[in-house]
PDB file of C-alpha atoms in Angstrom:
ATOM      1  CA  UNK Q   1      -2.216  20.625 -20.410  1.00  0.00           C
ATOM      2  CA  UNK Q   2       0.784  18.341 -20.317  1.00  0.00           C
ATOM      3  CA  UNK Q   3      -0.108  14.643 -20.153  1.00  0.00           C
ATOM      4  CA  UNK Q   4       3.351  13.196 -19.607  1.00  0.00           C
ATOM      5  CA  UNK Q   5       6.588  14.099 -17.870  1.00  0.00           C
ATOM      6  CA  UNK Q   6       9.810  12.476 -19.024  1.00  0.00           C
ATOM      7  CA  UNK Q   7       7.896   9.477 -20.366  1.00  0.00           C
ATOM      8  CA  UNK Q   8       5.533   9.023 -17.387  1.00  0.00           C
ATOM      9  CA  UNK Q   9       1.846   9.118 -18.256  1.00  0.00           C
ATOM     10  CA  UNK Q  10      -0.106  11.581 -16.169  1.00  0.00           C
ATOM     11  CA  UNK Q  11      -2.929   9.030 -15.935  1.00  0.00           C
ATOM     12  CA  UNK Q  12      -0.799   6.450 -14.113  1.00  0.00           C
ATOM     13  CA  UNK Q  13       0.917   8.681 -11.614  1.00  0.00           C
ATOM     14  CA  UNK Q  14       0.438  11.168  -8.836  1.00  0.00           C
ATOM     15  CA  UNK Q  15      -0.091  13.802 -11.548  1.00  0.00           C
ATOM     16  CA  UNK Q  16      -3.687  12.649 -11.981  1.00  0.00           C
ATOM     17  CA  UNK Q  17      -4.737  15.133  -9.318  1.00  0.00           C
ATOM     18  CA  UNK Q  18      -3.637  17.922 -11.667  1.00  0.00           C
ATOM     19  CA  UNK Q  19      -6.178  16.821 -14.295  1.00  0.00           C
ATOM     20  CA  UNK Q  20      -8.879  16.867 -11.623  1.00  0.00           C
ATOM     21  CA  UNK Q  21      -7.772  20.307 -10.450  1.00  0.00           C
ATOM     22  CA  UNK Q  22      -7.841  21.705 -14.012  1.00  0.00           C
ATOM     23  CA  UNK Q  23     -11.358  20.359 -14.473  1.00  0.00           C
ATOM     24  CA  UNK Q  24     -12.558  21.804 -11.160  1.00  0.00           C
ATOM     25  CA  UNK Q  25     -11.097  25.267 -11.787  1.00  0.00           C
ATOM     26  CA  UNK Q  26     -12.572  25.335 -15.299  1.00  0.00           C
ATOM     27  CA  UNK Q  27     -15.999  24.427 -13.944  1.00  0.00           C
ATOM     28  CA  UNK Q  28     -15.743  26.724 -10.921  1.00  0.00           C
ATOM     29  CA  UNK Q  29     -13.130  29.485 -11.159  1.00  0.00           C
ATOM     30  CA  UNK Q  30     -13.949  30.510  -7.574  1.00  0.00           C
ATOM     31  CA  UNK Q  31     -12.954  27.117  -6.154  1.00  0.00           C
ATOM     32  CA  UNK Q  32      -9.967  27.207  -3.834  1.00  0.00           C
ATOM     33  CA  UNK Q  33      -6.989  24.840  -3.863  1.00  0.00           C
ATOM     34  CA  UNK Q  34      -7.991  23.633  -0.386  1.00  0.00           C
ATOM     35  CA  UNK Q  35     -11.507  22.812  -1.578  1.00  0.00           C
ATOM     36  CA  UNK Q  36     -10.184  20.927  -4.582  1.00  0.00           C
ATOM     37  CA  UNK Q  37      -7.721  18.951  -2.464  1.00  0.00           C
ATOM     38  CA  UNK Q  38     -10.463  18.095   0.041  1.00  0.00           C
ATOM     39  CA  UNK Q  39     -12.744  16.827  -2.763  1.00  0.00           C
ATOM     40  CA  UNK Q  40      -9.912  14.847  -4.335  1.00  0.00           C
ATOM     41  CA  UNK Q  41      -8.944  13.298  -1.024  1.00  0.00           C
ATOM     42  CA  UNK Q  42     -12.540  12.305  -0.270  1.00  0.00           C
ATOM     43  CA  UNK Q  43     -12.927  10.647  -3.679  1.00  0.00           C
ATOM     44  CA  UNK Q  44      -9.483   9.078  -3.931  1.00  0.00           C
ATOM     45  CA  UNK Q  45      -8.675   8.103  -0.342  1.00  0.00           C
ATOM     46  CA  UNK Q  46     -11.984   7.902   1.585  1.00  0.00           C
ATOM     47  CA  UNK Q  47     -10.567   5.680   4.353  1.00  0.00           C
ATOM     48  CA  UNK Q  48      -7.481   7.803   5.031  1.00  0.00           C
ATOM     49  CA  UNK Q  49      -7.987  11.212   3.452  1.00  0.00           C
ATOM     50  CA  UNK Q  50      -6.392  13.234   6.256  1.00  0.00           C
ATOM     51  CA  UNK Q  51      -3.246  11.105   6.287  1.00  0.00           C
ATOM     52  CA  UNK Q  52      -2.974  11.282   2.497  1.00  0.00           C
ATOM     53  CA  UNK Q  53      -3.431  15.067   2.471  1.00  0.00           C
ATOM     54  CA  UNK Q  54      -0.570  15.361   4.969  1.00  0.00           C
ATOM     55  CA  UNK Q  55       1.424  12.929   2.823  1.00  0.00           C
ATOM     56  CA  UNK Q  56       0.786  15.054  -0.289  1.00  0.00           C
ATOM     57  CA  UNK Q  57       2.124  18.143   1.497  1.00  0.00           C
ATOM     58  CA  UNK Q  58       5.114  16.175   2.773  1.00  0.00           C
ATOM     59  CA  UNK Q  59       5.777  14.859  -0.727  1.00  0.00           C
ATOM     60  CA  UNK Q  60       5.711  18.353  -2.202  1.00  0.00           C
ATOM     61  CA  UNK Q  61       8.225  19.543   0.387  1.00  0.00           C
ATOM     62  CA  UNK Q  62      10.472  16.502  -0.122  1.00  0.00           C
ATOM     63  CA  UNK Q  63      10.449  16.938  -3.901  1.00  0.00           C
ATOM     64  CA  UNK Q  64      11.167  20.657  -3.547  1.00  0.00           C
ATOM     65  CA  UNK Q  65      14.129  19.976  -1.247  1.00  0.00           C
ATOM     66  CA  UNK Q  66      15.350  17.244  -3.629  1.00  0.00           C
ATOM     67  CA  UNK Q  67      14.955  18.997  -6.982  1.00  0.00           C
ATOM     68  CA  UNK Q  68      15.928  22.513  -5.903  1.00  0.00           C
ATOM     69  CA  UNK Q  69      18.760  24.142  -4.002  1.00  0.00           C
ATOM     70  CA  UNK Q  70      17.519  27.052  -1.899  1.00  0.00           C
ATOM     71  CA  UNK Q  71      14.517  27.277  -4.260  1.00  0.00           C
ATOM     72  CA  UNK Q  72      16.659  27.416  -7.423  1.00  0.00           C
ATOM     73  CA  UNK Q  73      16.298  24.527  -9.898  1.00  0.00           C
ATOM     74  CA  UNK Q  74      18.948  21.855  -9.320  1.00  0.00           C
ATOM     75  CA  UNK Q  75      18.095  19.412 -12.096  1.00  0.00           C
ATOM     76  CA  UNK Q  76      15.946  19.938 -15.166  1.00  0.00           C
ATOM     77  CA  UNK Q  77      14.864  16.315 -14.966  1.00  0.00           C
ATOM     78  CA  UNK Q  78      15.488  13.314 -12.779  1.00  0.00           C
ATOM     79  CA  UNK Q  79      17.444  11.308 -13.317  1.00  0.00           C
ATOM     80  CA  UNK Q  80      19.689  13.876 -14.999  1.00  0.00           C
ATOM     81  CA  UNK Q  81      20.715  12.996 -18.522  1.00  0.00           C
ATOM     82  CA  UNK Q  82      24.188  11.437 -18.758  1.00  0.00           C
ATOM     83  CA  UNK Q  83      25.649  14.703 -20.083  1.00  0.00           C
ATOM     84  CA  UNK Q  84      26.279  17.960 -18.288  1.00  0.00           C
ATOM     85  CA  UNK Q  85      23.882  19.970 -20.479  1.00  0.00           C
ATOM     86  CA  UNK Q  86      20.858  19.802 -18.169  1.00  0.00           C
ATOM     87  CA  UNK Q  87      22.863  20.481 -15.042  1.00  0.00           C
ATOM     88  CA  UNK Q  88      24.611  23.506 -16.582  1.00  0.00           C
ATOM     89  CA  UNK Q  89      21.461  24.841 -18.302  1.00  0.00           C
ATOM     90  CA  UNK Q  90      19.899  26.005 -15.071  1.00  0.00           C
ATOM     91  CA  UNK Q  91      23.036  27.560 -13.618  1.00  0.00           C
ATOM     92  CA  UNK Q  92      23.251  25.287 -10.611  1.00  0.00           C
ATOM     93  CA  UNK Q  93      27.043  25.101 -10.796  1.00  0.00           C
ATOM     94  CA  UNK Q  94      27.028  28.730  -9.602  1.00  0.00           C
ATOM     95  CA  UNK Q  95      25.529  27.922  -6.235  1.00  0.00           C
ATOM     96  CA  UNK Q  96      28.090  25.911  -4.279  1.00  0.00           C
ATOM     97  CA  UNK Q  97      30.305  28.716  -2.953  1.00  0.00           C
ATOM     98  CA  UNK Q  98      29.325  30.334   0.348  1.00  0.00           C
ATOM     99  CA  UNK Q  99      27.668  33.757   0.178  1.00  0.00           C
ATOM    100  CA  UNK Q 100      28.296  34.516  -3.501  1.00  0.00           C
ATOM    101  CA  UNK Q 101      26.014  37.020  -5.198  1.00  0.00           C
ATOM    102  CA  UNK Q 102      23.916  35.274  -7.880  1.00  0.00           C
ATOM    103  CA  UNK Q 103      23.219  38.392  -9.974  1.00  0.00           C
ATOM    104  CA  UNK Q 104      25.328  36.933 -12.820  1.00  0.00           C
ATOM    105  CA  UNK Q 105      22.765  34.158 -13.215  1.00  0.00           C
ATOM    106  CA  UNK Q 106      19.830  36.458 -13.960  1.00  0.00           C
ATOM    107  CA  UNK Q 107      19.390  35.072 -17.486  1.00  0.00           C
ATOM    108  CA  UNK Q 108      19.432  31.447 -16.325  1.00  0.00           C
ATOM    109  CA  UNK Q 109      15.799  30.333 -16.109  1.00  0.00           C
ATOM    110  CA  UNK Q 110      16.174  28.163 -13.015  1.00  0.00           C
ATOM    111  CA  UNK Q 111      18.041  30.576 -10.743  1.00  0.00           C
ATOM    112  CA  UNK Q 112      16.781  33.135  -8.245  1.00  0.00           C
ATOM    113  CA  UNK Q 113      19.373  35.724  -9.185  1.00  0.00           C
ATOM    114  CA  UNK Q 114      18.465  38.180  -6.422  1.00  0.00           C
ATOM    115  CA  UNK Q 115      19.928  35.890  -3.765  1.00  0.00           C
ATOM    116  CA  UNK Q 116      23.276  34.871  -2.399  1.00  0.00           C
ATOM    117  CA  UNK Q 117      24.442  31.272  -2.503  1.00  0.00           C
ATOM    118  CA  UNK Q 118      23.496  29.227   0.562  1.00  0.00           C
ATOM    119  CA  UNK Q 119      26.795  27.341   0.827  1.00  0.00           C
ATOM    120  CA  UNK Q 120      27.546  23.655   1.104  1.00  0.00           C
ATOM    121  CA  UNK Q 121      26.434  23.219   4.727  1.00  0.00           C
ATOM    122  CA  UNK Q 122      22.976  24.680   4.016  1.00  0.00           C
ATOM    123  CA  UNK Q 123      22.672  22.583   0.860  1.00  0.00           C
ATOM    124  CA  UNK Q 124      23.571  19.439   2.806  1.00  0.00           C
ATOM    125  CA  UNK Q 125      20.967  20.276   5.485  1.00  0.00           C
ATOM    126  CA  UNK Q 126      18.332  20.790   2.789  1.00  0.00           C
ATOM    127  CA  UNK Q 127      19.156  17.444   1.146  1.00  0.00           C
ATOM    128  CA  UNK Q 128      19.237  15.624   4.519  1.00  0.00           C
ATOM    129  CA  UNK Q 129      15.735  16.962   5.191  1.00  0.00           C
ATOM    130  CA  UNK Q 130      14.559  15.741   1.769  1.00  0.00           C
ATOM    131  CA  UNK Q 131      15.790  12.225   2.571  1.00  0.00           C
ATOM    132  CA  UNK Q 132      14.181  12.334   6.023  1.00  0.00           C
ATOM    133  CA  UNK Q 133      10.828  13.427   4.560  1.00  0.00           C
ATOM    134  CA  UNK Q 134      10.986  10.806   1.801  1.00  0.00           C
ATOM    135  CA  UNK Q 135      11.642   8.000   4.276  1.00  0.00           C
ATOM    136  CA  UNK Q 136       8.907   9.236   6.614  1.00  0.00           C
ATOM    137  CA  UNK Q 137       6.489   9.384   3.680  1.00  0.00           C
ATOM    138  CA  UNK Q 138       7.365   5.845   2.632  1.00  0.00           C
ATOM    139  CA  UNK Q 139       6.745   4.578   6.169  1.00  0.00           C
ATOM    140  CA  UNK Q 140       3.397   6.405   6.204  1.00  0.00           C
ATOM    141  CA  UNK Q 141       2.323   4.824   2.913  1.00  0.00           C
ATOM    142  CA  UNK Q 142       3.316   1.383   4.185  1.00  0.00           C
ATOM    143  CA  UNK Q 143       1.169   1.960   7.291  1.00  0.00           C
ATOM    144  CA  UNK Q 144      -1.872   2.743   5.104  1.00  0.00           C
ATOM    145  CA  UNK Q 145      -1.816  -0.464   3.041  1.00  0.00           C
ATOM    146  CA  UNK Q 146      -5.100  -1.782   4.446  1.00  0.00           C
ATOM    147  CA  UNK Q 147      -6.857   1.566   3.961  1.00  0.00           C
ATOM    148  CA  UNK Q 148      -5.872   2.257   0.359  1.00  0.00           C
ATOM    149  CA  UNK Q 149      -7.187   0.625  -2.782  1.00  0.00           C
ATOM    150  CA  UNK Q 150      -4.555  -1.959  -3.907  1.00  0.00           C
ATOM    151  CA  UNK Q 151      -3.795  -0.072  -7.148  1.00  0.00           C
ATOM    152  CA  UNK Q 152      -3.479   3.217  -5.255  1.00  0.00           C
ATOM    153  CA  UNK Q 153      -1.252   1.590  -2.652  1.00  0.00           C
ATOM    154  CA  UNK Q 154       1.025   0.222  -5.386  1.00  0.00           C
ATOM    155  CA  UNK Q 155       1.154   3.634  -7.101  1.00  0.00           C
ATOM    156  CA  UNK Q 156       1.978   5.448  -3.854  1.00  0.00           C
ATOM    157  CA  UNK Q 157       4.522   2.835  -2.811  1.00  0.00           C
ATOM    158  CA  UNK Q 158       6.299   3.141  -6.178  1.00  0.00           C
ATOM    159  CA  UNK Q 159       6.288   6.949  -6.015  1.00  0.00           C
ATOM    160  CA  UNK Q 160       7.638   7.105  -2.461  1.00  0.00           C
ATOM    161  CA  UNK Q 161      10.282   4.440  -3.098  1.00  0.00           C
ATOM    162  CA  UNK Q 162      11.389   6.459  -6.120  1.00  0.00           C
ATOM    163  CA  UNK Q 163      11.513   9.604  -4.002  1.00  0.00           C
ATOM    164  CA  UNK Q 164      13.658   7.877  -1.373  1.00  0.00           C
ATOM    165  CA  UNK Q 165      16.063   6.720  -4.105  1.00  0.00           C
ATOM    166  CA  UNK Q 166      16.206  10.089  -5.893  1.00  0.00           C
ATOM    167  CA  UNK Q 167      16.515  12.187  -2.727  1.00  0.00           C
ATOM    168  CA  UNK Q 168      19.288   9.944  -1.409  1.00  0.00           C
ATOM    169  CA  UNK Q 169      21.142   9.990  -4.740  1.00  0.00           C
ATOM    170  CA  UNK Q 170      20.793  13.768  -4.989  1.00  0.00           C
ATOM    171  CA  UNK Q 171      22.089  14.254  -1.465  1.00  0.00           C
ATOM    172  CA  UNK Q 172      25.117  12.104  -2.244  1.00  0.00           C
ATOM    173  CA  UNK Q 173      25.720  13.897  -5.537  1.00  0.00           C
TER     174      UNK Q 173
END
């Protein structure tokens, strides 16, 4: 079980739900992801669990559209290191031409080599959607201030502000 990601403690982040999920699946291997999320939401966000469950799904989609290009890994970490190593390591430089076969990337861990490249217009649409979702999520968190515990509100606000910044920067990249 990993307890940090690029210097961010799992215990002071949105990753805390993963620890809970591990515990639940160890105790009850027949538990479903939906059951675990429902329990987590009831414990963590009792005054706004439905909104926060929708926000969690929106956040997953926004992160996916930010960090990936057509489901292939775009950046190994965010922010990318100041050298080209992490960008090149996942083969993402192969993806910007329209309709190119990606079979040459089959040994690059982050690429779906059975696909064709989506092209710049599709990539731009994907990144625009990431920014839209991130901004919508931030507005949702701000609307829940009175229904979230102050520490949880601060954690969510920080995470969504970061997502807005990262998704916007990635789109402009």
